Tab-separated table of C-alpha atoms in Angstrom:
chain	number	residue	atom	x	y	z
N	1	UNK	CA	0.152	0.025	0.014
N	2	UNK	CA	2.831	2.353	0.761
N	3	UNK	CA	4.498	1.643	-2.673
N	4	UNK	CA	1.081	2.447	-4.306
N	5	UNK	CA	0.602	5.716	-2.379
N	6	UNK	CA	4.156	6.677	-3.502
N	7	UNK	CA	3.284	5.640	-7.079
N	8	UNK	CA	-0.030	7.701	-7.296
N	9	UNK	CA	1.308	10.926	-6.064
N	10	UNK	CA	1.122	13.721	-8.639
N	11	UNK	CA	3.914	14.353	-10.697
N	12	UNK	CA	5.813	17.573	-9.463
N	13	UNK	CA	4.920	19.358	-12.701
N	14	UNK	CA	0.873	19.293	-11.693
N	15	UNK	CA	2.081	20.760	-8.290
N	16	UNK	CA	3.845	23.642	-9.895
N	17	UNK	CA	2.976	27.231	-10.955
N	18	UNK	CA	4.082	27.135	-14.717
N	19	UNK	CA	5.808	30.402	-16.024
N	20	UNK	CA	6.790	30.562	-19.802
N	21	UNK	CA	9.165	33.035	-21.428
N	22	UNK	CA	10.414	33.337	-24.975
N	23	UNK	CA	14.261	34.633	-25.295
N	24	UNK	CA	16.092	35.699	-28.317
N	25	UNK	CA	18.823	37.616	-29.266
N	26	UNK	CA	20.121	39.851	-26.513
N	27	UNK	CA	17.380	38.830	-24.019
N	28	UNK	CA	19.539	36.565	-21.792
N	29	UNK	CA	20.004	38.980	-18.953
N	30	UNK	CA	16.613	40.323	-18.762
N	31	UNK	CA	15.140	36.870	-18.803
N	32	UNK	CA	17.474	35.726	-15.845
N	33	UNK	CA	16.452	38.863	-13.929
N	34	UNK	CA	12.579	38.126	-14.495
N	35	UNK	CA	13.190	34.468	-13.397
N	36	UNK	CA	15.107	35.773	-10.396
N	37	UNK	CA	12.388	38.060	-9.292
N	38	UNK	CA	9.847	35.321	-9.594
N	39	UNK	CA	12.072	32.918	-7.447
N	40	UNK	CA	12.791	35.660	-4.888
N	41	UNK	CA	9.264	36.176	-3.781
N	42	UNK	CA	6.944	33.004	-4.569
N	43	UNK	CA	5.779	30.691	-2.140
N	44	UNK	CA	4.830	27.531	-4.219
N	45	UNK	CA	7.184	25.432	-6.489
N	46	UNK	CA	7.814	26.910	-9.973
N	47	UNK	CA	8.165	25.169	-13.236
N	48	UNK	CA	9.938	27.312	-15.842
N	49	UNK	CA	9.474	26.732	-19.633
N	50	UNK	CA	12.069	28.716	-21.401
N	51	UNK	CA	11.836	28.982	-25.144
N	52	UNK	CA	15.322	30.130	-26.531
N	53	UNK	CA	17.404	30.216	-29.485
N	54	UNK	CA	19.914	27.323	-29.579
N	55	UNK	CA	22.828	29.745	-28.804
N	56	UNK	CA	21.131	30.844	-25.469
N	57	UNK	CA	20.605	27.316	-24.058
N	58	UNK	CA	23.975	26.610	-22.778
N	59	UNK	CA	23.948	30.111	-21.238
N	60	UNK	CA	20.856	29.727	-19.567
N	61	UNK	CA	21.723	26.489	-18.059
N	62	UNK	CA	25.300	27.849	-16.818
N	63	UNK	CA	23.654	30.957	-15.127
N	64	UNK	CA	20.860	28.930	-13.563
N	65	UNK	CA	23.258	26.515	-12.140
N	66	UNK	CA	25.174	29.518	-10.431
N	67	UNK	CA	22.087	30.149	-8.231
N	68	UNK	CA	22.455	29.068	-4.766
N	69	UNK	CA	20.669	25.725	-3.920
N	70	UNK	CA	18.410	27.548	-1.333
N	71	UNK	CA	16.859	29.028	-4.387
N	72	UNK	CA	17.377	26.323	-7.094
N	73	UNK	CA	15.365	23.710	-4.787
N	74	UNK	CA	12.181	26.146	-5.516
N	75	UNK	CA	12.030	25.491	-9.198
N	76	UNK	CA	12.468	23.164	-11.942
N	77	UNK	CA	13.084	24.280	-15.711
N	78	UNK	CA	12.936	23.087	-19.374
N	79	UNK	CA	14.624	24.887	-22.170
N	80	UNK	CA	12.961	24.278	-25.797
N	81	UNK	CA	14.004	25.378	-29.116
N	82	UNK	CA	11.819	27.884	-31.129
N	83	UNK	CA	9.261	25.894	-33.152
N	84	UNK	CA	6.231	26.982	-35.098
N	85	UNK	CA	3.704	24.193	-35.598
N	86	UNK	CA	1.677	25.577	-38.419
N	87	UNK	CA	2.469	27.779	-41.360
N	88	UNK	CA	5.982	29.344	-42.339
N	89	UNK	CA	8.419	29.392	-39.632
N	90	UNK	CA	10.509	32.201	-41.088
N	91	UNK	CA	7.369	34.468	-41.402
N	92	UNK	CA	6.320	33.626	-37.901
N	93	UNK	CA	9.977	34.638	-36.780
N	94	UNK	CA	9.671	38.027	-38.522
N	95	UNK	CA	6.457	38.846	-36.897
N	96	UNK	CA	6.960	42.056	-34.765
N	97	UNK	CA	10.042	40.958	-32.838
N	98	UNK	CA	12.294	37.903	-33.207
N	99	UNK	CA	10.567	34.768	-31.824
N	100	UNK	CA	7.604	36.808	-30.058
N	101	UNK	CA	5.152	34.648	-32.087
N	102	UNK	CA	6.400	31.425	-30.181
N	103	UNK	CA	4.038	32.427	-27.404
N	104	UNK	CA	0.830	31.702	-29.649
N	105	UNK	CA	2.006	28.075	-30.117
N	106	UNK	CA	2.316	27.249	-26.026
N	107	UNK	CA	-1.083	25.493	-25.803
N	108	UNK	CA	0.108	23.162	-28.820
N	109	UNK	CA	3.632	22.714	-27.560
N	110	UNK	CA	3.025	22.117	-23.780
N	111	UNK	CA	0.267	19.604	-24.253
N	112	UNK	CA	0.761	18.107	-20.659
N	113	UNK	CA	0.379	21.498	-18.979
N	114	UNK	CA	-2.915	22.421	-17.739
N	115	UNK	CA	-2.371	26.185	-16.958
N	116	UNK	CA	0.303	28.740	-17.298
N	117	UNK	CA	1.510	32.367	-16.874
N	118	UNK	CA	3.244	33.469	-20.074
N	119	UNK	CA	5.418	36.777	-19.463
N	120	UNK	CA	7.682	38.942	-21.862
N	121	UNK	CA	11.280	38.947	-20.897
N	122	UNK	CA	10.882	42.623	-19.565
N	123	UNK	CA	8.817	41.698	-16.793
N	124	UNK	CA	9.425	41.852	-13.068
N	125	UNK	CA	7.431	40.368	-10.428
N	126	UNK	CA	6.944	42.479	-7.312
N	127	UNK	CA	4.769	39.943	-5.190
N	128	UNK	CA	4.543	36.120	-5.243
N	129	UNK	CA	3.344	34.662	-8.612
N	130	UNK	CA	0.932	32.757	-6.339
N	131	UNK	CA	-1.331	35.760	-6.296
N	132	UNK	CA	-1.892	36.183	-10.038
N	133	UNK	CA	-2.026	32.270	-10.250
N	134	UNK	CA	-4.880	32.413	-7.881
N	135	UNK	CA	-6.773	34.538	-10.639
N	136	UNK	CA	-7.339	31.052	-12.579
N	137	UNK	CA	-10.018	30.079	-9.762
N	138	UNK	CA	-11.900	33.317	-10.532
N	139	UNK	CA	-12.403	32.343	-14.409
N	140	UNK	CA	-16.091	31.733	-15.063
N	141	UNK	CA	-16.737	28.751	-17.129
N	142	UNK	CA	-16.189	30.312	-20.559
N	143	UNK	CA	-12.968	32.313	-19.748
N	144	UNK	CA	-9.785	30.644	-20.832
N	145	UNK	CA	-7.181	33.486	-20.719
N	146	UNK	CA	-6.559	36.770	-18.770
N	147	UNK	CA	-4.849	39.935	-19.847
N	148	UNK	CA	-4.687	43.534	-18.720
N	149	UNK	CA	-6.072	46.566	-21.026
N	150	UNK	CA	-3.478	47.995	-23.369
N	151	UNK	CA	-4.444	51.500	-21.989
N	152	UNK	CA	-6.941	52.975	-19.312
N	153	UNK	CA	-7.921	56.034	-21.330
N	154	UNK	CA	-9.249	55.405	-24.884
N	155	UNK	CA	-8.500	59.138	-26.292
N	156	UNK	CA	-4.658	58.428	-25.641
N	157	UNK	CA	-4.788	54.529	-26.159
N	158	UNK	CA	-2.963	53.177	-29.527
N	159	UNK	CA	-5.619	50.661	-30.683
N	160	UNK	CA	-8.542	53.119	-30.104
N	161	UNK	CA	-6.685	55.784	-32.308
N	162	UNK	CA	-4.615	53.774	-34.988
N	163	UNK	CA	-5.538	50.237	-35.234
N	164	UNK	CA	-6.782	48.875	-38.658
N	165	UNK	CA	-8.071	45.489	-37.425
N	166	UNK	CA	-10.481	44.270	-34.839
N	167	UNK	CA	-9.409	44.631	-31.110
N	168	UNK	CA	-10.811	43.360	-27.833
N	169	UNK	CA	-12.846	46.225	-25.961
N	170	UNK	CA	-12.400	49.783	-26.164
N	171	UNK	CA	-8.573	49.919	-25.731
N	172	UNK	CA	-7.392	46.437	-26.635
N	173	UNK	CA	-5.384	44.343	-24.291
N	174	UNK	CA	-1.688	43.925	-23.642
N	175	UNK	CA	-0.095	40.337	-24.156
N	176	UNK	CA	3.113	40.840	-22.082
N	177	UNK	CA	1.379	39.155	-19.053
N	178	UNK	CA	-1.100	36.452	-19.914
N	179	UNK	CA	-2.587	33.808	-17.868
N	180	UNK	CA	-3.956	30.724	-19.587
N	181	UNK	CA	-5.878	27.666	-18.864
N	182	UNK	CA	-4.244	25.789	-21.694
N	183	UNK	CA	-6.738	22.722	-21.483
N	184	UNK	CA	-9.625	25.157	-22.245
N	185	UNK	CA	-7.784	26.665	-24.962
N	186	UNK	CA	-7.081	23.299	-26.666
N	187	UNK	CA	-10.675	22.158	-26.393
N	188	UNK	CA	-12.434	25.515	-27.551
N	189	UNK	CA	-13.969	26.040	-30.897
N	190	UNK	CA	-13.130	29.593	-31.523
N	191	UNK	CA	-15.567	31.961	-33.660
N	192	UNK	CA	-13.606	33.871	-36.267
N	193	UNK	CA	-14.082	36.091	-39.413
N	194	UNK	CA	-12.755	33.308	-41.878
N	195	UNK	CA	-15.421	30.364	-41.747
N	196	UNK	CA	-18.835	30.210	-40.289
N	197	UNK	CA	-18.040	27.314	-38.063
N	198	UNK	CA	-15.643	27.471	-35.094
N	199	UNK	CA	-11.985	26.668	-35.361
N	200	UNK	CA	-9.456	25.143	-32.985
N	201	UNK	CA	-6.721	27.307	-31.745
N	202	UNK	CA	-4.132	25.746	-33.978
N	203	UNK	CA	-6.295	25.564	-37.021
N	204	UNK	CA	-7.054	29.339	-36.660
N	205	UNK	CA	-3.464	30.776	-36.129
N	206	UNK	CA	-2.038	30.837	-39.591
N	207	UNK	CA	-5.084	31.542	-41.718
N	208	UNK	CA	-5.729	34.701	-39.263
N	209	UNK	CA	-2.348	35.790	-39.878
N	210	UNK	CA	-2.733	35.408	-43.392
N	211	UNK	CA	-5.973	37.511	-43.429
N	212	UNK	CA	-4.574	40.186	-41.280
N	213	UNK	CA	-0.817	40.494	-41.932
N	214	UNK	CA	-0.958	43.716	-43.860
N	215	UNK	CA	-3.020	45.485	-41.014
N	216	UNK	CA	-1.011	44.335	-37.870
N	217	UNK	CA	1.569	46.601	-36.154
N	218	UNK	CA	2.241	44.592	-32.817
N	219	UNK	CA	2.453	41.146	-34.022
N	220	UNK	CA	1.186	38.324	-32.021
N	221	UNK	CA	-0.315	40.790	-29.609
N	222	UNK	CA	-2.506	42.231	-32.471
N	223	UNK	CA	-3.510	38.527	-33.379
N	224	UNK	CA	-4.670	37.961	-29.682
N	225	UNK	CA	-6.615	41.173	-29.971
N	226	UNK	CA	-8.389	39.662	-32.998
N	227	UNK	CA	-9.076	36.427	-31.442
N	228	UNK	CA	-10.628	37.792	-28.362
N	229	UNK	CA	-12.694	40.714	-30.143
N	230	UNK	CA	-14.490	37.559	-31.750
N	231	UNK	CA	-14.401	35.548	-28.517
N	232	UNK	CA	-14.909	38.261	-25.886
N	233	UNK	CA	-16.598	35.858	-23.430
N	234	UNK	CA	-13.318	33.697	-23.264
N	235	UNK	CA	-11.219	36.630	-21.906
N	236	UNK	CA	-10.924	37.570	-18.082
N	237	UNK	CA	-9.512	41.166	-18.020
N	238	UNK	CA	-7.358	41.845	-14.781
N	239	UNK	CA	-6.505	45.357	-13.566
N	240	UNK	CA	-3.503	47.295	-14.627
N	241	UNK	CA	-1.308	46.575	-11.498
N	242	UNK	CA	-0.791	43.283	-12.897
N	243	UNK	CA	0.873	44.746	-16.132
N	244	UNK	CA	2.177	48.052	-15.025
N	245	UNK	CA	3.983	49.823	-17.926
N	246	UNK	CA	5.583	53.362	-18.304
N	247	UNK	CA	2.327	54.639	-20.104
N	248	UNK	CA	0.942	54.161	-16.642
N	249	UNK	CA	2.798	56.996	-15.013
N	250	UNK	CA	4.533	58.969	-17.868
N	251	UNK	CA	1.630	61.092	-18.741
N	252	UNK	CA	0.519	61.479	-15.115
N	253	UNK	CA	-0.638	58.533	-12.878
N	254	UNK	CA	-3.658	56.675	-14.567
N	255	UNK	CA	-3.677	53.144	-12.889
N	256	UNK	CA	-5.976	53.372	-9.993
N	257	UNK	CA	-5.352	49.860	-8.830
N	258	UNK	CA	-1.604	50.580	-8.459
N	259	UNK	CA	-2.249	53.713	-6.642
N	260	UNK	CA	-4.392	51.874	-4.152
N	261	UNK	CA	-2.579	48.413	-3.899
N	262	UNK	CA	0.859	49.115	-5.608
N	263	UNK	CA	2.330	47.766	-8.670
N	264	UNK	CA	2.268	43.819	-8.636
N	265	UNK	CA	3.871	43.159	-11.773
N	266	UNK	CA	6.030	45.605	-13.677
N	267	UNK	CA	6.464	45.555	-17.412
N	268	UNK	CA	9.500	47.696	-18.539
N	269	UNK	CA	8.568	47.719	-22.331
N	270	UNK	CA	10.109	50.061	-24.879
N	271	UNK	CA	13.648	49.136	-23.581
N	272	UNK	CA	13.007	51.349	-20.271
N	273	UNK	CA	15.421	49.239	-18.217
N	274	UNK	CA	18.331	49.985	-20.451
N	275	UNK	CA	18.006	53.706	-20.959
N	276	UNK	CA	17.463	56.826	-18.990
N	277	UNK	CA	13.871	57.709	-20.240
N	278	UNK	CA	12.059	56.200	-17.175
N	279	UNK	CA	15.002	55.875	-14.413
N	280	UNK	CA	12.181	54.648	-11.974
N	281	UNK	CA	11.669	51.399	-13.733
N	282	UNK	CA	15.452	51.400	-14.554
N	283	UNK	CA	16.186	51.389	-10.716
N	284	UNK	CA	14.035	48.663	-10.059
N	285	UNK	CA	15.585	46.387	-12.703
N	286	UNK	CA	19.213	47.157	-11.271
N	287	UNK	CA	18.396	46.648	-7.669
N	288	UNK	CA	17.014	42.995	-8.438
N	289	UNK	CA	19.776	42.481	-10.859
N	290	UNK	CA	22.349	43.492	-8.203
N	291	UNK	CA	20.723	41.620	-5.264
N	292	UNK	CA	22.950	39.103	-3.807
N	293	UNK	CA	20.464	35.844	-3.590
N	294	UNK	CA	21.277	35.225	0.338
N	295	UNK	CA	21.423	38.505	1.274
N	296	UNK	CA	18.935	40.415	3.589
N	297	UNK	CA	16.047	41.689	1.535
N	298	UNK	CA	15.426	44.955	3.281
N	299	UNK	CA	19.245	45.551	3.643
N	300	UNK	CA	20.377	44.704	0.163
N	301	UNK	CA	17.212	45.485	-2.012
N	302	UNK	CA	14.668	47.731	-0.308
N	303	UNK	CA	16.717	50.448	0.901
N	304	UNK	CA	19.056	50.793	-2.112
N	305	UNK	CA	15.766	50.869	-4.091
N	306	UNK	CA	14.563	53.809	-1.788
N	307	UNK	CA	17.764	55.772	-2.138
N	308	UNK	CA	17.889	55.217	-6.272
N	309	UNK	CA	14.219	56.546	-6.373
N	310	UNK	CA	15.552	59.710	-4.604
N	311	UNK	CA	17.229	60.372	-8.033
N	312	UNK	CA	13.966	60.081	-9.945
N	313	UNK	CA	11.828	62.328	-8.331
N	314	UNK	CA	12.239	65.068	-11.505
N	315	UNK	CA	10.286	62.370	-13.613
N	316	UNK	CA	6.526	61.989	-13.506
N	317	UNK	CA	6.882	58.205	-12.496
N	318	UNK	CA	9.341	59.170	-9.954
N	319	UNK	CA	6.964	61.417	-8.356
N	320	UNK	CA	4.926	58.404	-6.912
N	321	UNK	CA	7.437	56.168	-5.370
N	322	UNK	CA	4.900	54.616	-3.003
N	323	UNK	CA	2.978	52.966	-6.073
N	324	UNK	CA	6.280	50.996	-7.122
N	325	UNK	CA	7.176	50.307	-3.288
N	326	UNK	CA	3.986	49.409	-1.623
N	327	UNK	CA	3.812	45.628	-2.785
N	328	UNK	CA	7.365	44.932	-2.725
N	329	UNK	CA	7.433	46.128	0.692
N	330	UNK	CA	4.492	44.123	1.968
N	331	UNK	CA	5.897	41.034	0.170
N	332	UNK	CA	9.492	41.206	1.719
N	333	UNK	CA	7.633	41.436	5.243
N	334	UNK	CA	5.896	38.211	4.554
N	335	UNK	CA	9.174	36.596	3.106
N	336	UNK	CA	10.892	37.795	6.308
N	337	UNK	CA	7.988	36.698	8.736
N	338	UNK	CA	7.908	33.255	6.923
N	339	UNK	CA	11.709	32.843	7.327
N	340	UNK	CA	11.576	33.752	11.142
N	341	UNK	CA	8.816	31.267	11.622
N	342	UNK	CA	10.761	28.479	9.926
N	343	UNK	CA	13.870	29.527	11.775
N	344	UNK	CA	12.171	29.320	15.040
N	345	UNK	CA	10.189	26.098	14.435
N	346	UNK	CA	13.335	24.367	13.202
N	347	UNK	CA	15.244	25.523	16.558
N	348	UNK	CA	12.093	24.509	18.880
N	349	UNK	CA	12.881	27.917	20.875
N	350	UNK	CA	9.256	28.280	21.707
């Protein structure tokens, strides 16, 4: 009986929170910093699915092995080559940024994964992934993916002003942070503008691209907007603090959720971690990058961040430091409390 129990135990991949990312070109460091932010704060075990060009695979393996064992035991990872199951691979590769279209094929490639969080390489977690993972339980019976709006204000939104193709809602959605129930995606027949009957996800992708390729600007994100325009009941829209971008503060603060709760997931799109246009975003990236894994979070992460933020007060994003600090402070307190409890428990002091 003991043997049977052991044998019937769930595989670790089912107990994981699955996180996928696609890395090509010069995105190695950015991807590693994103993974580091995930591991620093999360509670449950993580399964990373890293899709990368062949030349990057040994680099990922080398760097991840250098992380201390107290952190590497919190996750497992697989590295996959870039592959496209339908259509012309070269065409897909050229769509928007190199390899970005790979995310469209995750339901087809990761056949054994039930649910997944996909993020762009330029994302940083400021609270446990457990918290966004919990949103999966809030899906109703027809919802199979979740994304945040592309903009909060239609009159200055990109899609509402310039799009030449259908898009979701009043401002479209941003695909840089996308939570997916892959099982539902694989089993759904999607309404579309090509044939009267429904099509599966895989059947739909290439014809959809062929139909709209002259009109799309943002590649795979535009295709996702078109899909959810025709299937709005399939999408759960989560608030802007789960995908907080420079647009949310560079024209004045326009993400109410972040003002109230703080930023949960930071998305430094348009290369803002690497130039001086948005120093607040760059400061967060550099502090997480430079944090020595085993150090005290307050001493080596939070306080350096506060002092770096003092240099950004001349910018609109820098004038609201509490928006960036609120969640990260709360998360670090929890991490610290958990460690103290574990330490006290291990030593049977009380």
